[in-house]
CSV table of C-alpha atoms in Angstrom, one decimal:
chain,number,residue,atom,x,y,z
A,1,MET,CA,72.9,81.4,147.2
A,2,ASP,CA,75.3,82.7,149.9
A,3,ASN,CA,77.9,85.5,149.5
A,4,ASN,CA,80.7,83.0,148.8
A,5,ASP,CA,78.7,81.5,145.9
A,6,ILE,CA,77.9,84.9,144.5
A,7,TYR,CA,81.6,85.8,144.6
A,8,LEU,CA,82.6,82.6,142.8
A,9,VAL,CA,80.0,83.1,140.1
A,10,SER,CA,81.1,86.8,139.7
A,11,GLU,CA,84.8,85.7,139.5
A,12,LYS,CA,84.0,83.1,136.9
A,13,LEU,CA,82.1,85.7,134.8
A,14,ARG,CA,85.0,88.1,135.1
A,15,GLN,CA,87.5,85.6,134.0
A,16,GLU,CA,85.3,84.5,131.1
A,17,SER,CA,85.0,88.2,129.9
A,18,ARG,CA,88.8,88.4,129.9
A,19,SER,CA,89.4,85.2,127.9
A,20,MET,CA,91.1,85.7,124.5
A,21,TYR,CA,88.5,83.5,122.8
A,22,ASN,CA,85.6,85.7,124.0
A,23,ARG,CA,87.5,88.8,123.0
A,24,LEU,CA,88.2,87.6,119.5
A,25,ARG,CA,84.6,86.4,119.0
A,26,SER,CA,83.4,89.8,120.1
A,27,ILE,CA,85.8,91.6,117.8
A,28,ASP,CA,84.6,89.5,114.9
A,29,ALA,CA,81.0,90.3,115.7
A,30,ASP,CA,81.8,94.0,115.8
A,31,ALA,CA,83.8,93.8,112.6
A,32,GLN,CA,80.7,92.4,110.8
A,33,PHE,CA,78.9,95.7,111.7
A,34,VAL,CA,81.8,97.7,110.3
A,35,THR,CA,81.7,95.7,107.1
A,36,HIS,CA,77.9,96.4,106.9
A,37,VAL,CA,78.4,100.1,107.2
A,38,SER,CA,81.2,100.1,104.7
A,39,GLU,CA,79.0,98.4,102.2
A,40,MET,CA,76.2,101.0,102.8
A,41,LEU,CA,78.8,103.8,102.3
A,42,SER,CA,81.0,102.1,99.7
A,43,GLU,CA,82.1,105.4,98.1
A,44,TYR,CA,84.2,106.2,101.2
A,45,PRO,CA,87.5,104.6,102.3
A,46,VAL,CA,87.5,102.8,105.7
A,47,ILE,CA,90.3,104.0,107.9
A,48,ALA,CA,91.1,102.5,111.3
A,49,ASN,CA,91.8,104.7,114.3
A,50,GLU,CA,94.9,103.5,116.0
A,51,ARG,CA,95.3,101.5,118.1
A,52,CYS,CA,92.1,99.7,118.9
A,53,GLY,CA,90.3,100.4,115.6
A,54,VAL,CA,92.7,98.3,113.5
A,55,TRP,CA,91.3,95.1,115.0
A,56,TYR,CA,87.8,95.8,113.7
A,57,VAL,CA,88.6,96.5,110.0
A,58,ASP,CA,89.0,93.6,107.5
A,59,PRO,CA,92.3,94.3,105.7
A,60,GLN,CA,90.5,93.8,102.4
A,61,LEU,CA,88.4,96.8,103.2
A,62,ALA,CA,90.9,98.9,105.1
A,63,HIS,CA,92.6,101.9,103.5
A,64,SER,CA,96.4,101.6,103.7
A,65,ASP,CA,96.6,104.6,106.0
A,66,THR,CA,95.4,104.8,109.6
A,67,VAL,CA,94.7,107.8,111.8
A,68,TYR,CA,95.4,108.5,115.5
A,69,PHE,CA,92.8,110.4,117.4
A,70,LYS,CA,93.4,109.8,121.0
A,71,SER,CA,90.5,109.6,123.5
A,72,THR,CA,92.5,111.3,126.3
A,73,ASP,CA,92.6,114.5,124.1
A,74,GLY,CA,88.8,114.6,124.5
A,75,HIS,CA,88.5,113.8,128.2
A,76,THR,CA,86.2,116.3,130.1
A,77,ASN,CA,88.0,119.5,131.2
A,78,ASN,CA,91.2,118.2,129.5
A,79,TRP,CA,90.2,119.0,125.9
A,80,LYS,CA,93.2,119.2,123.5
A,81,PHE,CA,94.1,119.8,119.9
A,82,SER,CA,97.3,117.8,119.6
A,83,LEU,CA,99.9,119.0,117.0
A,84,ARG,CA,101.6,115.7,117.4
A,85,ARG,CA,98.5,114.0,116.3
A,86,ALA,CA,97.4,116.5,113.7
A,87,ASN,CA,96.6,113.7,111.2
A,88,THR,CA,97.5,115.9,108.3
A,89,HIS,CA,97.7,112.9,106.0
A,90,ILE,CA,94.0,112.6,105.9
A,91,PHE,CA,93.4,115.6,103.7
A,92,PRO,CA,94.5,114.1,100.4
A,93,ILE,CA,92.2,111.2,101.2
A,94,LEU,CA,89.3,113.6,101.9
A,95,ALA,CA,90.1,115.5,98.7
A,96,GLN,CA,90.0,112.3,96.6
A,97,TYR,CA,86.9,110.7,98.1
A,98,SER,CA,84.9,113.7,99.5
A,99,GLY,CA,84.7,111.9,102.8
A,100,CYS,CA,85.8,108.9,104.8
A,101,ILE,CA,84.8,106.3,107.4
A,102,LEU,CA,86.8,106.1,110.7
A,103,VAL,CA,86.5,103.0,112.9
A,104,ASP,CA,87.1,102.7,116.7
A,105,SER,CA,85.4,101.2,119.7
A,106,THR,CA,85.0,101.8,123.4
A,107,ARG,CA,84.7,99.8,126.6
A,108,LYS,CA,81.5,98.9,128.5
A,109,GLY,CA,79.2,101.7,129.5
A,110,LYS,CA,79.7,104.1,126.5
A,111,ARG,CA,78.1,104.3,123.1
A,112,MET,CA,81.2,105.7,121.5
A,113,PRO,CA,84.8,106.5,122.5
A,114,ASP,CA,85.8,110.1,123.5
A,115,SER,CA,88.0,110.1,120.4
A,116,PHE,CA,84.7,110.2,118.4
A,117,SER,CA,82.5,112.3,120.6
A,118,ARG,CA,85.1,115.0,121.4
A,119,THR,CA,88.6,114.7,119.9
A,120,ILE,CA,87.5,114.5,116.3
A,121,PRO,CA,84.8,117.2,116.6
A,122,ILE,CA,87.5,119.5,118.1
A,123,TRP,CA,89.9,118.5,115.3
A,124,CYS,CA,87.2,119.4,112.6
A,125,ALA,CA,86.3,122.7,114.2
A,126,VAL,CA,90.0,123.8,114.6
A,127,TRP,CA,90.9,123.0,111.0
A,128,ASN,CA,87.7,124.6,109.7
A,129,THR,CA,88.5,127.7,111.8
A,130,ALA,CA,92.1,127.8,110.4
A,131,VAL,CA,90.7,127.6,106.8
A,132,LYS,CA,88.2,130.4,107.4
A,133,ILE,CA,91.0,132.6,108.7
A,134,LEU,CA,93.3,131.9,105.8
A,135,ARG,CA,90.7,132.2,103.1
A,136,ASN,CA,88.8,135.1,104.8
A,137,THR,CA,85.5,133.6,103.6
A,138,GLU,CA,82.3,132.1,104.9
A,139,TRP,CA,83.1,128.7,106.3
A,140,ASP,CA,81.2,126.6,108.9
A,141,CYS,CA,83.4,126.5,112.0
A,142,LYS,CA,80.8,125.3,114.5
A,143,LEU,CA,81.7,122.5,116.9
A,144,TYR,CA,79.4,119.6,116.2
A,145,THR,CA,79.2,117.0,118.9
A,146,PRO,CA,76.7,114.1,119.4
A,147,PRO,CA,73.8,115.6,121.4
A,148,ARG,CA,73.0,112.5,123.6
A,149,VAL,CA,76.7,112.1,124.5
A,150,VAL,CA,78.0,115.6,124.9
A,151,SER,CA,75.9,118.2,126.8
A,152,GLU,CA,75.3,121.7,125.6
A,153,SER,CA,77.3,123.0,128.5
A,154,GLU,CA,80.3,120.9,127.6
A,155,ASN,CA,80.0,121.8,124.0
A,156,SER,CA,80.0,125.5,125.0
A,157,HIS,CA,83.2,125.1,127.0
A,158,MET,CA,84.9,123.2,124.2
A,159,SER,CA,83.8,125.8,121.6
A,160,LYS,CA,85.6,128.5,123.5
A,161,LEU,CA,88.9,126.7,123.0
A,162,VAL,CA,88.6,126.3,119.3
A,163,PRO,CA,89.9,129.7,118.3
A,164,VAL,CA,92.9,129.2,120.7
A,165,PHE,CA,93.7,125.9,119.1
A,166,ALA,CA,93.3,127.3,115.6
A,167,ASP,CA,95.8,130.1,116.4
A,168,MET,CA,98.2,127.5,117.7
A,169,LEU,CA,97.8,125.4,114.5
A,170,LEU,CA,98.4,128.4,112.3
A,171,LYS,CA,101.6,129.3,114.2
A,172,SER,CA,102.9,125.7,114.4
A,173,GLY,CA,104.8,125.5,111.1
A,174,ILE,CA,102.3,123.1,109.6
A,175,ASP,CA,101.5,124.3,106.1
A,176,VAL,CA,97.8,124.6,106.6
A,177,ARG,CA,97.2,126.4,103.3
A,178,GLU,CA,98.9,123.8,101.2
A,179,LEU,CA,97.2,120.9,103.1
A,180,THR,CA,93.7,122.3,102.7
A,181,LYS,CA,93.9,123.8,99.3
A,182,GLU,CA,91.7,121.1,97.8
A,183,MET,CA,89.1,121.4,100.5
A,184,LYS,CA,85.8,122.5,98.9
A,185,LYS,CA,83.6,122.0,102.0
A,186,PRO,CA,84.1,122.2,105.7
A,187,VAL,CA,84.8,118.8,107.4
A,188,ARG,CA,82.2,117.6,109.8
A,189,PRO,CA,81.8,114.5,112.0
A,190,ILE,CA,78.9,112.1,111.6
A,191,TRP,CA,78.3,109.3,114.1
A,192,ILE,CA,77.1,105.7,113.5
A,193,THR,CA,76.8,103.3,116.4
A,194,ARG,CA,75.4,99.8,116.9
A,195,ASP,CA,72.1,101.5,117.9
A,196,HIS,CA,71.6,102.5,114.3
A,197,ARG,CA,69.8,100.0,112.0
A,198,LEU,CA,71.0,101.1,108.6
A,199,THR,CA,68.7,99.8,105.9
A,200,ILE,CA,69.0,102.8,103.5
A,201,PRO,CA,72.5,104.2,103.0
A,202,PRO,CA,72.7,107.9,104.0
A,203,ASP,CA,73.5,110.2,101.0
A,204,PHE,CA,75.9,113.1,101.5
A,205,THR,CA,76.2,114.0,97.9
A,206,ASP,CA,74.5,117.3,98.2
A,207,ALA,CA,75.6,118.0,101.8
A,208,GLU,CA,77.2,121.3,102.6
A,209,PHE,CA,80.0,119.5,104.4
A,210,CYS,CA,82.6,116.8,103.8
A,211,PRO,CA,81.6,113.9,106.1
A,212,ILE,CA,83.9,112.1,108.5
A,213,VAL,CA,81.7,109.2,109.4
A,214,CYS,CA,82.7,107.9,112.8
A,215,VAL,CA,81.7,104.2,113.2
A,216,SER,CA,81.7,103.0,116.8
A,217,ALA,CA,82.0,99.3,116.3
A,218,SER,CA,81.1,97.9,119.7
A,219,SER,CA,77.5,97.5,121.1
A,220,THR,CA,76.2,98.5,124.5
A,221,GLN,CA,73.9,95.5,124.3
A,222,ASP,CA,74.8,91.8,124.8
A,223,CYS,CA,75.6,90.4,121.3
A,224,SER,CA,76.5,86.9,122.5
A,225,ASP,CA,75.9,84.0,120.3
A,226,GLY,CA,77.7,81.0,121.7
A,227,PHE,CA,80.2,83.2,123.5
A,228,MET,CA,80.4,85.9,126.2
A,229,TYR,CA,80.3,89.3,124.4
A,230,VAL,CA,82.9,91.9,125.5
A,231,GLN,CA,82.3,95.5,124.6
A,232,GLY,CA,85.4,97.2,123.3
A,233,ALA,CA,87.2,93.8,123.4
A,234,ALA,CA,90.3,95.1,121.4
A,235,ASP,CA,91.0,97.9,123.9
A,236,ASP,CA,94.4,97.7,125.7
A,237,HIS,CA,95.4,94.8,123.5
A,238,GLU,CA,98.9,94.8,124.9
A,239,LEU,CA,97.4,93.5,128.2
A,240,TRP,CA,95.7,90.5,126.6
A,241,ALA,CA,96.8,89.8,123.0
A,242,GLY,CA,100.4,88.7,123.7
A,243,LYS,CA,102.1,88.3,120.4
A,244,LEU,CA,98.9,88.3,118.4
A,245,THR,CA,98.5,91.3,116.1
A,246,PRO,CA,95.5,92.5,114.2
A,247,GLN,CA,97.2,91.4,111.0
A,248,LEU,CA,97.7,87.8,112.4
A,249,PHE,CA,94.1,87.8,113.7
A,250,TRP,CA,92.6,88.5,110.3
A,251,LYS,CA,95.0,86.2,108.5
A,252,TYR,CA,94.2,83.2,110.7
A,253,LYS,CA,90.8,84.2,111.9
A,254,GLU,CA,89.1,80.9,111.1
A,255,GLN,CA,91.6,78.9,113.1
A,256,LEU,CA,91.5,81.3,116.0
A,257,LEU,CA,87.7,81.4,116.3
A,258,GLY,CA,87.3,77.7,115.7
A,259,ASP,CA,89.0,76.5,118.9
A,260,LYS,CA,88.5,77.7,122.5
A,261,ASN,CA,92.1,76.8,123.2
A,262,THR,CA,93.0,80.2,121.6
A,263,MET,CA,96.3,80.6,123.3
A,264,GLU,CA,97.7,77.4,121.8
A,265,ILE,CA,96.5,78.5,118.4
A,266,VAL,CA,98.1,81.9,118.8
A,267,ASP,CA,101.5,80.3,119.7
A,268,GLN,CA,101.2,78.2,116.5
A,269,VAL,CA,100.3,81.0,114.1
A,270,VAL,CA,103.0,83.3,115.6
A,271,SER,CA,105.7,80.6,115.1
A,272,ILE,CA,104.7,79.9,111.5
A,273,ASP,CA,104.3,83.6,110.6
A,274,ARG,CA,107.2,85.4,112.3
A,275,ASP,CA,107.6,87.8,109.3
A,276,VAL,CA,104.1,89.2,110.0
A,277,GLN,CA,105.7,92.3,111.6
A,278,GLY,CA,105.1,94.5,108.6
A,279,SER,CA,107.4,97.2,107.4
A,280,GLY,CA,105.3,99.9,108.8
A,281,GLY,CA,106.0,101.8,105.6
A,282,VAL,CA,109.1,103.7,104.8
A,283,SER,CA,108.8,107.5,104.9
A,284,PHE,CA,111.4,110.2,104.3
A,285,ILE,CA,111.0,113.0,106.8
A,286,ARG,CA,110.2,116.3,105.1
A,287,ASN,CA,113.0,117.2,102.7
A,288,THR,CA,115.7,115.4,104.6
A,289,ASN,CA,117.5,112.1,103.7
A,290,VAL,CA,116.4,110.5,107.0
A,291,ALA,CA,113.7,107.9,106.7
A,292,VAL,CA,111.7,106.0,109.3
A,293,GLY,CA,110.2,102.5,108.8
A,294,GLY,CA,109.5,99.0,110.2
A,295,GLN,CA,112.1,96.3,110.6
A,296,MET,CA,111.3,94.7,107.3
A,297,ALA,CA,112.4,97.9,105.7
A,298,THR,CA,116.0,96.9,106.2
A,299,SER,CA,115.6,94.9,103.0
A,300,VAL,CA,114.7,98.1,101.0
A,301,PRO,CA,117.8,99.0,98.8
A,302,GLY,CA,119.3,102.5,98.5
A,303,PHE,CA,120.2,103.4,102.0
A,304,ASP,CA,123.8,104.3,103.0
A,305,ALA,CA,123.3,103.7,106.7
A,306,VAL,CA,120.7,101.8,108.8
A,307,ILE,CA,119.9,102.1,112.5
A,308,SER,CA,117.8,99.2,113.8
A,309,CYS,CA,116.1,99.5,117.2
A,310,GLY,CA,114.9,96.4,119.0
A,311,GLU,CA,116.5,93.0,119.5
A,312,ARG,CA,120.2,92.8,120.1
A,313,MET,CA,122.1,92.1,116.9
A,314,ASP,CA,125.7,92.6,115.7
A,315,SER,CA,126.4,96.0,114.3
A,316,SER,CA,128.6,96.8,111.3
A,317,GLU,CA,130.3,99.9,109.8
A,318,LYS,CA,127.0,101.0,108.1
A,319,HIS,CA,124.4,99.2,110.3
A,320,LEU,CA,124.0,100.2,114.0
A,321,CYS,CA,121.9,97.8,116.1
A,322,LEU,CA,120.4,99.3,119.3
A,323,SER,CA,119.0,97.0,121.9
A,324,ILE,CA,115.9,98.8,123.1
A,325,HIS,CA,112.8,97.1,124.5
A,326,ASP,CA,109.5,98.5,123.5
A,327,SER,CA,108.4,98.7,127.1
A,328,LYS,CA,109.1,100.5,130.4
A,329,LYS,CA,112.5,98.8,130.5
A,330,GLY,CA,113.3,100.5,127.2
A,331,GLN,CA,113.3,104.0,128.7
A,332,THR,CA,116.7,103.5,130.3
A,333,GLU,CA,118.0,101.8,127.1
A,334,MET,CA,116.7,104.7,125.0
A,335,ALA,CA,118.7,107.1,127.1
A,336,THR,CA,121.8,105.0,126.4
A,337,ALA,CA,121.0,104.5,122.7
A,338,ILE,CA,120.6,108.2,121.8
A,339,PRO,CA,124.3,109.3,122.1
A,340,LEU,CA,125.3,106.1,120.3
A,341,ALA,CA,123.0,106.8,117.4
A,342,LEU,CA,124.1,110.5,117.2
A,343,GLN,CA,127.8,109.5,117.1
A,344,PHE,CA,127.2,106.8,114.5
A,345,VAL,CA,125.1,108.9,112.2
A,346,GLU,CA,127.1,112.2,112.1
A,347,PRO,CA,129.4,111.3,109.2
A,348,PHE,CA,126.5,110.1,107.1
A,349,MET,CA,124.5,113.3,107.9
A,350,ARG,CA,127.6,115.4,106.9
A,351,ASN,CA,127.7,113.6,103.5
A,352,ASP,CA,124.0,114.0,102.9
A,353,SER,CA,123.7,110.2,102.9
A,354,ARG,CA,120.4,108.3,102.9
A,355,ILE,CA,119.7,107.0,106.4
A,356,LEU,CA,117.0,104.5,107.5
A,357,VAL,CA,115.9,104.3,111.2
A,358,CYS,CA,113.7,101.3,111.8
A,359,CYS,CA,112.0,99.3,114.6
A,360,ALA,CA,109.5,96.5,114.7
A,361,GLN,CA,106.5,98.5,113.4
A,362,GLY,CA,108.1,101.8,112.5
A,363,THR,CA,106.0,103.7,115.0
A,364,ASN,CA,107.8,104.2,118.3
A,365,LEU,CA,111.5,103.5,118.9
A,366,SER,CA,112.6,104.5,115.4
A,367,VAL,CA,110.6,107.7,115.7
A,368,SER,CA,112.3,108.7,118.9
A,369,ILE,CA,115.8,108.0,117.5
A,370,ALA,CA,115.0,109.9,114.3
A,371,LEU,CA,113.8,112.8,116.4
A,372,ALA,CA,117.1,113.0,118.2
A,373,ILE,CA,119.0,112.9,114.9
A,374,LEU,CA,116.9,115.6,113.3
A,375,THR,CA,117.2,117.8,116.4
A,376,LYS,CA,121.0,117.5,116.6
A,377,TYR,CA,121.8,117.6,112.9
A,378,THR,CA,119.3,119.8,111.0
A,379,ASP,CA,118.5,123.5,110.8
A,380,ASP,CA,114.9,124.8,110.5
A,381,ASN,CA,114.9,124.1,106.7
A,382,GLY,CA,116.0,120.5,107.1
A,383,GLN,CA,119.6,121.1,105.9
A,384,PHE,CA,122.6,119.7,107.7
A,385,GLN,CA,123.7,121.7,110.7
A,386,VAL,CA,125.3,120.6,114.0
A,387,ASN,CA,123.2,122.2,116.8
A,388,GLU,CA,125.2,122.8,119.9
A,389,ARG,CA,123.6,122.3,123.3
A,390,ASN,CA,122.8,126.0,123.8
A,391,MET,CA,121.0,126.2,120.5
A,392,ILE,CA,118.5,123.4,121.2
A,393,THR,CA,115.1,124.4,122.7
A,394,LYS,CA,111.9,122.5,123.5
A,395,GLN,CA,110.3,124.3,120.6
A,396,MET,CA,112.9,123.0,118.2
A,397,ILE,CA,112.4,119.4,119.4
A,398,GLN,CA,108.6,119.9,119.0
A,399,ASN,CA,109.0,121.2,115.5
A,400,ARG,CA,111.2,118.3,114.4
A,401,LEU,CA,108.6,115.9,115.9
A,402,LEU,CA,106.0,117.7,113.7
A,403,TRP,CA,108.1,117.0,110.7
A,404,ILE,CA,108.0,113.3,111.5
A,405,THR,CA,104.3,113.0,112.3
A,406,THR,CA,103.3,114.9,109.2
A,407,SER,CA,105.7,112.8,107.0
A,408,HIS,CA,105.2,109.4,108.6
A,409,ALA,CA,101.5,108.8,109.2
A,410,LYS,CA,102.1,105.7,111.4
A,411,ALA,CA,104.3,107.6,113.8
A,412,ASN,CA,103.1,107.0,117.3
A,413,PRO,CA,105.9,107.4,119.8
A,414,GLN,CA,105.4,106.7,123.4
A,415,ARG,CA,105.5,109.7,125.7
A,416,ALA,CA,108.1,108.0,127.9
A,417,MET,CA,110.5,107.6,124.9
A,418,LEU,CA,110.0,111.2,123.8
A,419,LYS,CA,110.8,112.3,127.4
A,420,GLN,CA,114.2,110.6,127.0
A,421,VAL,CA,114.9,112.7,123.8
A,422,ASN,CA,114.0,115.9,125.6
A,423,ARG,CA,116.0,114.9,128.7
A,424,HIS,CA,119.1,114.1,126.6
A,425,PHE,CA,119.1,117.6,125.0
A,426,MET,CA,117.5,119.7,127.7
A,427,ASP,CA,119.5,118.3,130.7
A,428,TYR,CA,122.7,118.9,128.8
A,429,ALA,CA,121.5,122.4,128.0
A,430,ILE,CA,121.0,123.1,131.7
A,431,ASN,CA,124.4,121.7,132.5
């Protein structure tokens, strides 16, 4: 075989690995492992880690909430504890079930994602440290990391940052004492990968910690059975899934996996199920009358004003429609939309009216517009106040964002959109 033949074979294999059919078959195989683990640990709720993990959890098993632990927060020498991704909504779940199962996956070459090996361990250690400080009692604050994945040296470097992150958390405005009042044991990560052959379910009943079981769905081995297995197949779904969503995949799984002409099937199921774009849930932000939700939430009664972000539609006296694309193109559109939203919403804010801000999923565009509204028209207690340009600081914007992320679990605004909010207020402040 000459070099040209080798290239052609390699290119064919590369294209096969990228095909939607092989990806969906791989996701289905990995999801079966997740289901097996959930059956072995049936006492714990199964929670998907956004965004990739949602594909691997059967909606019939999945808890209604998701979490967002980002792998980049755990990248080597760039370890972070993100206040924006504090995942505070998980504490009532832990209090109710004494533990939980989190699901994610990773690309070829790793046993587990950095979100599991580093981000979540840091999160656990930081919250445990904050609890120990507040309660002034014995409490395990050790940073636990998977030994065959994270070296002792890296663990040591990460451990030195935990007290700094805990101090940041305690000073952030997040009510740590209230959120953790039901915690009876320290939280601690436990890892299960496809390398584990679970035949006897682990029992954490008498453990001295509250387990957060991190299930890495994908295998480092070839799991092919009539298809080409792709490790971490759901990763970067915006690059391969088109209009297919995890909800659509699970709803029409049999049809999608039964035909290799997957793209044609996707077009069909999208066209007959256009209302699949869920409401994203409706959440009022802190003690304000401003709520964030998905596009379907516009049918929810009781709102005095609605701001819809997304496709171009006609506006009315009480319904402002902002044409913003959920892509790079949307950055410029967001910059134009913010002043329009602020002008529209001011009289409703003055009258303490109930205001809904929505976008397709209630996670990105609506969050950024709501952030601008809260920054402009609320004081530190959430009451109406017009904040002039010289009153607005980066810390104020950060605090308002914390209100949203702790009130609306699905909030996941893109950094580029948040920059437009900061730019709107801070550029004006400079001028």
